[in-house]
Structure formats: C-alpha cells, structure tokens
PDB file of C-alpha atoms in Angstrom:
ATOM      1  CA  MET A   1      -2.915 124.900  -1.081  1.00  0.00           C
ATOM      2  CA  ILE A   2       0.977 124.884  -1.613  1.00  0.00           C
ATOM      3  CA  GLU A   3       0.673 128.408   0.134  1.00  0.00           C
ATOM      4  CA  LEU A   4      -1.346 126.829   3.061  1.00  0.00           C
ATOM      5  CA  LEU A   5       1.120 124.243   3.192  1.00  0.00           C
ATOM      6  CA  VAL A   6       3.897 126.387   3.562  1.00  0.00           C
ATOM      7  CA  VAL A   7       2.487 128.270   6.075  1.00  0.00           C
ATOM      8  CA  LEU A   8       2.428 125.037   8.020  1.00  0.00           C
ATOM      9  CA  ALA A   9       5.735 124.544   7.757  1.00  0.00           C
ATOM     10  CA  VAL A  10       6.467 127.838   8.438  1.00  0.00           C
ATOM     11  CA  LEU A  11       4.635 127.716  12.196  1.00  0.00           C
ATOM     12  CA  LEU A  12       5.655 124.316  12.794  1.00  0.00           C
ATOM     13  CA  LEU A  13       9.712 125.088  12.545  1.00  0.00           C
ATOM     14  CA  LEU A  14       8.996 128.521  14.839  1.00  0.00           C
ATOM     15  CA  ALA A  15       6.606 126.627  17.184  1.00  0.00           C
ATOM     16  CA  ALA A  16      10.000 124.137  17.357  1.00  0.00           C
ATOM     17  CA  LEU A  17      12.134 127.248  17.733  1.00  0.00           C
ATOM     18  CA  THR A  18      10.709 128.929  20.637  1.00  0.00           C
ATOM     19  CA  GLY A  19       8.359 126.183  22.441  1.00  0.00           C
ATOM     20  CA  PRO A  20      11.704 124.991  24.607  1.00  0.00           C
ATOM     21  CA  PRO A  21      13.082 128.570  25.671  1.00  0.00           C
ATOM     22  CA  VAL A  22       9.419 129.011  26.797  1.00  0.00           C
ATOM     23  CA  LEU A  23       9.449 125.593  28.605  1.00  0.00           C
ATOM     24  CA  ALA A  24      12.841 126.665  30.479  1.00  0.00           C
ATOM     25  CA  MET A  25      11.105 129.786  31.207  1.00  0.00           C
ATOM     26  CA  VAL A  26       7.430 127.796  33.189  1.00  0.00           C
ATOM     27  CA  GLU A  27      10.530 126.160  35.331  1.00  0.00           C
ATOM     28  CA  ARG A  28      13.131 128.818  36.581  1.00  0.00           C
ATOM     29  CA  GLY A  29       9.688 129.812  37.396  1.00  0.00           C
ATOM     30  CA  ARG A  30       8.339 127.415  39.732  1.00  0.00           C
ATOM     31  CA  VAL A  31      11.563 126.547  40.873  1.00  0.00           C
ATOM     32  CA  GLY A  32      11.121 130.384  42.340  1.00  0.00           C
ATOM     33  CA  ARG A  33       7.693 129.657  43.468  1.00  0.00           C
ATOM     34  CA  VAL A  34       9.420 126.804  45.014  1.00  0.00           C
ATOM     35  CA  VAL A  35      11.901 128.911  46.762  1.00  0.00           C
ATOM     36  CA  GLU A  36       9.367 131.605  48.322  1.00  0.00           C
ATOM     37  CA  ASP A  37       7.152 128.644  49.422  1.00  0.00           C
ATOM     38  CA  LEU A  38      10.552 126.648  51.663  1.00  0.00           C
ATOM     39  CA  ARG A  39      11.200 130.117  52.790  1.00  0.00           C
ATOM     40  CA  THR A  40       7.417 130.395  54.430  1.00  0.00           C
ATOM     41  CA  VAL A  41       7.770 126.897  55.600  1.00  0.00           C
ATOM     42  CA  GLU A  42      10.625 127.991  56.983  1.00  0.00           C
ATOM     43  CA  VAL A  43       9.147 130.766  58.843  1.00  0.00           C
ATOM     44  CA  ALA A  44       6.176 128.742  59.776  1.00  0.00           C
ATOM     45  CA  LEU A  45       8.220 125.846  61.343  1.00  0.00           C
ATOM     46  CA  GLU A  46      10.263 128.028  63.852  1.00  0.00           C
ATOM     47  CA  ALA A  47       6.918 130.279  65.060  1.00  0.00           C
ATOM     48  CA  TYR A  48       5.514 126.363  65.501  1.00  0.00           C
ATOM     49  CA  ARG A  49       8.804 125.721  67.076  1.00  0.00           C
ATOM     50  CA  THR A  50       9.077 128.531  69.785  1.00  0.00           C
ATOM     51  CA  ASP A  51       4.881 128.181  70.225  1.00  0.00           C
ATOM     52  CA  HIS A  52       5.146 124.903  71.422  1.00  0.00           C
ATOM     53  CA  GLY A  53       8.878 124.025  72.238  1.00  0.00           C
ATOM     54  CA  CYS A  54       9.153 121.593  68.980  1.00  0.00           C
ATOM     55  CA  TYR A  55       8.572 120.865  65.541  1.00  0.00           C
ATOM     56  CA  PRO A  56       5.541 119.459  64.310  1.00  0.00           C
ATOM     57  CA  PRO A  57       4.842 115.569  63.887  1.00  0.00           C
ATOM     58  CA  VAL A  58       6.097 113.818  61.131  1.00  0.00           C
ATOM     59  CA  THR A  59       3.045 111.619  59.062  1.00  0.00           C
ATOM     60  CA  VAL A  60       4.378 108.160  57.623  1.00  0.00           C
ATOM     61  CA  SER A  61       2.155 105.388  56.831  1.00  0.00           C
ATOM     62  CA  CYS A  62       2.716 101.654  56.140  1.00  0.00           C
ATOM     63  CA  MET A  63      -0.675 101.110  53.610  1.00  0.00           C
ATOM     64  CA  ALA A  64       0.139 102.332  49.996  1.00  0.00           C
ATOM     65  CA  VAL A  65      -3.091 103.666  49.730  1.00  0.00           C
ATOM     66  CA  ASP A  66      -2.310 106.403  52.217  1.00  0.00           C
ATOM     67  CA  ALA A  67       1.569 106.815  50.144  1.00  0.00           C
ATOM     68  CA  GLU A  68       0.412 110.471  48.817  1.00  0.00           C
ATOM     69  CA  GLN A  69       0.748 111.657  52.507  1.00  0.00           C
ATOM     70  CA  VAL A  70       3.110 109.853  53.558  1.00  0.00           C
ATOM     71  CA  LEU A  71       6.064 112.873  54.736  1.00  0.00           C
ATOM     72  CA  GLN A  72       3.615 115.862  54.251  1.00  0.00           C
ATOM     73  CA  LEU A  73       3.522 118.838  55.591  1.00  0.00           C
ATOM     74  CA  PRO A  74       2.152 118.580  58.409  1.00  0.00           C
ATOM     75  CA  ARG A  75      -1.207 119.654  59.395  1.00  0.00           C
ATOM     76  CA  GLU A  76      -0.369 121.217  62.614  1.00  0.00           C
ATOM     77  CA  LEU A  77       0.881 124.025  60.305  1.00  0.00           C
ATOM     78  CA  ALA A  78      -2.050 124.790  58.907  1.00  0.00           C
ATOM     79  CA  ASP A  79      -4.445 123.541  61.991  1.00  0.00           C
ATOM     80  CA  GLY A  80      -2.797 126.826  63.887  1.00  0.00           C
ATOM     81  CA  GLY A  81      -2.401 129.235  61.498  1.00  0.00           C
ATOM     82  CA  TYR A  82       1.159 128.759  60.620  1.00  0.00           C
ATOM     83  CA  LEU A  83      -0.077 128.650  56.983  1.00  0.00           C
ATOM     84  CA  PRO A  84      -3.022 129.252  55.199  1.00  0.00           C
ATOM     85  CA  LYS A  85      -5.571 126.183  55.441  1.00  0.00           C
ATOM     86  CA  ASN A  86      -6.629 124.434  52.390  1.00  0.00           C
ATOM     87  CA  PRO A  87      -9.950 123.671  52.497  1.00  0.00           C
ATOM     88  CA  ARG A  88     -10.989 121.812  48.604  1.00  0.00           C
ATOM     89  CA  THR A  89      -7.932 119.109  49.148  1.00  0.00           C
ATOM     90  CA  ALA A  90      -6.986 116.818  51.826  1.00  0.00           C
ATOM     91  CA  THR A  91      -4.143 118.924  52.254  1.00  0.00           C
ATOM     92  CA  SER A  92      -3.336 120.917  55.075  1.00  0.00           C
ATOM     93  CA  THR A  93      -2.751 123.730  53.348  1.00  0.00           C
ATOM     94  CA  LEU A  94      -3.111 125.885  50.306  1.00  0.00           C
ATOM     95  CA  LEU A  95       1.101 125.698  49.722  1.00  0.00           C
ATOM     96  CA  GLU A  96       0.847 122.602  47.435  1.00  0.00           C
ATOM     97  CA  ASP A  97       4.645 121.615  45.590  1.00  0.00           C
ATOM     98  CA  PRO A  98       4.104 122.943  41.853  1.00  0.00           C
ATOM     99  CA  PHE A  99       5.882 120.098  40.720  1.00  0.00           C
ATOM    100  CA  HIS A 100       3.366 117.266  42.537  1.00  0.00           C
ATOM    101  CA  PRO A 101      -0.054 119.154  41.601  1.00  0.00           C
ATOM    102  CA  GLY A 102      -2.150 118.039  44.439  1.00  0.00           C
ATOM    103  CA  ASN A 103       0.363 117.373  46.757  1.00  0.00           C
ATOM    104  CA  THR A 104       2.287 119.525  49.425  1.00  0.00           C
ATOM    105  CA  TYR A 105       5.930 119.758  50.331  1.00  0.00           C
ATOM    106  CA  LYS A 106       7.575 116.748  51.100  1.00  0.00           C
ATOM    107  CA  TYR A 107       8.974 116.929  55.555  1.00  0.00           C
ATOM    108  CA  ALA A 108      10.956 115.343  57.923  1.00  0.00           C
ATOM    109  CA  ALA A 109      12.523 116.012  60.805  1.00  0.00           C
ATOM    110  CA  PRO A 110      13.881 114.406  64.461  1.00  0.00           C
ATOM    111  CA  GLU A 111      10.481 114.317  65.965  1.00  0.00           C
ATOM    112  CA  ARG A 112       7.366 112.352  67.498  1.00  0.00           C
ATOM    113  CA  TYR A 113       5.371 110.743  64.038  1.00  0.00           C
ATOM    114  CA  TRP A 114       2.306 109.787  63.217  1.00  0.00           C
ATOM    115  CA  MET A 115       1.923 106.453  62.068  1.00  0.00           C
ATOM    116  CA  ASN A 116      -1.908 105.627  60.227  1.00  0.00           C
ATOM    117  CA  GLY A 117      -3.313 107.922  61.942  1.00  0.00           C
ATOM    118  CA  SER A 118      -1.927 106.878  66.454  1.00  0.00           C
ATOM    119  CA  LEU A 119       1.350 109.637  67.048  1.00  0.00           C
ATOM    120  CA  GLN A 120       3.861 107.045  68.217  1.00  0.00           C
ATOM    121  CA  LYS A 121       5.696 107.531  70.609  1.00  0.00           C
ATOM    122  CA  GLU A 122       9.173 107.125  68.962  1.00  0.00           C
ATOM    123  CA  ARG A 123      10.935 109.897  67.066  1.00  0.00           C
ATOM    124  CA  TYR A 124      11.227 109.861  63.314  1.00  0.00           C
ATOM    125  CA  ALA A 125      14.754 108.735  62.384  1.00  0.00           C
ATOM    126  CA  VAL A 126      16.474 110.815  59.550  1.00  0.00           C
ATOM    127  CA  TRP A 127      19.197 110.255  56.954  1.00  0.00           C
ATOM    128  CA  VAL A 128      22.026 112.895  58.502  1.00  0.00           C
ATOM    129  CA  PRO A 129      24.964 113.174  56.284  1.00  0.00           C
ATOM    130  CA  SER A 130      27.993 112.229  57.604  1.00  0.00           C
ATOM    131  CA  ASP A 131      29.750 115.858  56.307  1.00  0.00           C
ATOM    132  CA  PHE A 132      26.465 117.533  57.948  1.00  0.00           C
ATOM    133  CA  PRO A 133      26.159 120.911  57.264  1.00  0.00           C
ATOM    134  CA  SER A 134      27.795 120.468  53.954  1.00  0.00           C
ATOM    135  CA  CYS A 135      25.933 117.955  53.152  1.00  0.00           C
ATOM    136  CA  GLN A 136      28.598 116.390  50.064  1.00  0.00           C
ATOM    137  CA  ALA A 137      29.493 112.948  51.861  1.00  0.00           C
ATOM    138  CA  THR A 138      27.311 109.751  50.251  1.00  0.00           C
ATOM    139  CA  THR A 139      27.282 107.519  53.941  1.00  0.00           C
ATOM    140  CA  GLY A 140      25.714 108.596  57.150  1.00  0.00           C
ATOM    141  CA  LYS A 141      23.326 107.555  59.627  1.00  0.00           C
ATOM    142  CA  ALA A 142      19.416 107.660  60.739  1.00  0.00           C
ATOM    143  CA  ASP A 143      19.662 109.744  63.785  1.00  0.00           C
ATOM    144  CA  ASP A 144      16.251 110.016  65.795  1.00  0.00           C
ATOM    145  CA  SER A 145      18.137 110.940  68.929  1.00  0.00           C
ATOM    146  CA  ALA A 146      17.204 114.855  70.662  1.00  0.00           C
ATOM    147  CA  SER A 147      21.010 116.086  70.016  1.00  0.00           C
ATOM    148  CA  CYS A 148      20.222 115.308  66.561  1.00  0.00           C
ATOM    149  CA  PRO A 149      22.145 118.285  64.563  1.00  0.00           C
ATOM    150  CA  MET A 150      19.419 118.747  62.130  1.00  0.00           C
ATOM    151  CA  SER A 151      16.307 120.202  62.390  1.00  0.00           C
ATOM    152  CA  TRP A 152      13.856 119.225  59.999  1.00  0.00           C
ATOM    153  CA  ALA A 153      14.046 118.862  56.034  1.00  0.00           C
ATOM    154  CA  VAL A 154      11.649 120.416  53.862  1.00  0.00           C
ATOM    155  CA  TRP A 155      11.653 119.992  49.919  1.00  0.00           C
ATOM    156  CA  SER A 156       9.806 119.729  46.527  1.00  0.00           C
ATOM    157  CA  GLN A 157       9.283 116.984  44.228  1.00  0.00           C
ATOM    158  CA  GLY A 158      11.552 118.812  42.080  1.00  0.00           C
ATOM    159  CA  PRO A 159      10.970 119.208  38.334  1.00  0.00           C
ATOM    160  CA  ARG A 160      11.737 115.885  37.322  1.00  0.00           C
ATOM    161  CA  PRO A 161      11.232 113.545  40.135  1.00  0.00           C
ATOM    162  CA  GLN A 162      12.234 110.344  38.531  1.00  0.00           C
ATOM    163  CA  LYS A 163      15.961 111.296  37.248  1.00  0.00           C
ATOM    164  CA  ALA A 164      16.283 112.410  41.505  1.00  0.00           C
ATOM    165  CA  LYS A 165      14.430 109.021  42.169  1.00  0.00           C
ATOM    166  CA  ALA A 166      16.900 107.171  40.045  1.00  0.00           C
ATOM    167  CA  LEU A 167      19.668 109.145  41.640  1.00  0.00           C
ATOM    168  CA  SER A 168      18.833 108.314  45.354  1.00  0.00           C
ATOM    169  CA  ASN A 169      18.785 104.808  44.603  1.00  0.00           C
ATOM    170  CA  LYS A 170      22.905 104.686  43.368  1.00  0.00           C
ATOM    171  CA  ALA A 171      25.185 103.321  45.415  1.00  0.00           C
ATOM    172  CA  PRO A 172      28.010 104.733  46.481  1.00  0.00           C
ATOM    173  CA  ALA A 173      31.202 104.326  44.620  1.00  0.00           C
TER     174      ALA A 173
END
C-alpha cells in the first residue's frame, strides 16, 4: 500500500511539473492557428471588395438571444465562396475562433449592417483611435464615414476573454 502511495505521489509531482508547459504549448498552437486564419480572412475580405466594390455588411442585433451572432464573420463570405461553408452549425464558415468554440472570429467595418435580419441603409460606426494606425492612444472617435481610415477589423476573442473584457472597460487615465 505504501509503495502504491509513493508511486501515486511521484506521478502527481510529474503531472504538476509538466502540466503548465503542455498547456502553454496548446495555447501557442491555438494562437498560431488564429494568425493563419486571420490571414485567410484578410484575403477573403479583399477578394470580396474587389468583386463587389465594398466590404461585406456587419451583423448586429439588439436581441439577447442573438448575442453570440453579433459581429460574426459575414455570411456573404461563405455564401460567395470566399470562405468554406459550415453546413453543421449556424455560423457561416468553418473558420471558428479556437478560443470561442461555435463562433467565428469577430468582424467590424464602416459598411452597411444587418440589424435583426434587416439590412440597414446607414453604415456601421467603428471605433478609430486618434493615433490610427499605430493604435496606442486611449482616445478616438466612432466613424461611419466613407472616408474612414479603417477599412475593417477582424479579431479573436483570445485565450483570456474575461481579462480582455476587463481591460476594455477600464477608463482612460
């Protein structure tokens, strides 16, 4: 019985020593996948703009039931063949955010937008930092003009969305 306890203690010690590095490697692998996926989305967005003269519309909703669908990659990218379709889920494409399973990466652009299933005539206002494109400033403005310096933004929820959310709610000093 004592030998079994010693073996179990040694195994637990090995797991404690090797666990964090293994988890860090898994996270680095997901980050690498995100970088490659975002390059793919960039190519798809630019191809869409070349074909249609503008970027695809943004999807927003004021209904809580649709909260997960807000700012998802546009269906137009999958429907037009710019990104692979996902026939199994409500998301439009197979490019899912590995840090937010079941959802695509987030997308925003100063273009027309879908609100509760209806295409709006107005353009979606995006936040543009006052020092764009370096984006180090905490000040800026919402811009929905045709001359907006930002064409589009695509991002991942990231490995620690709660931490990122807390930082985004922090008031500038």
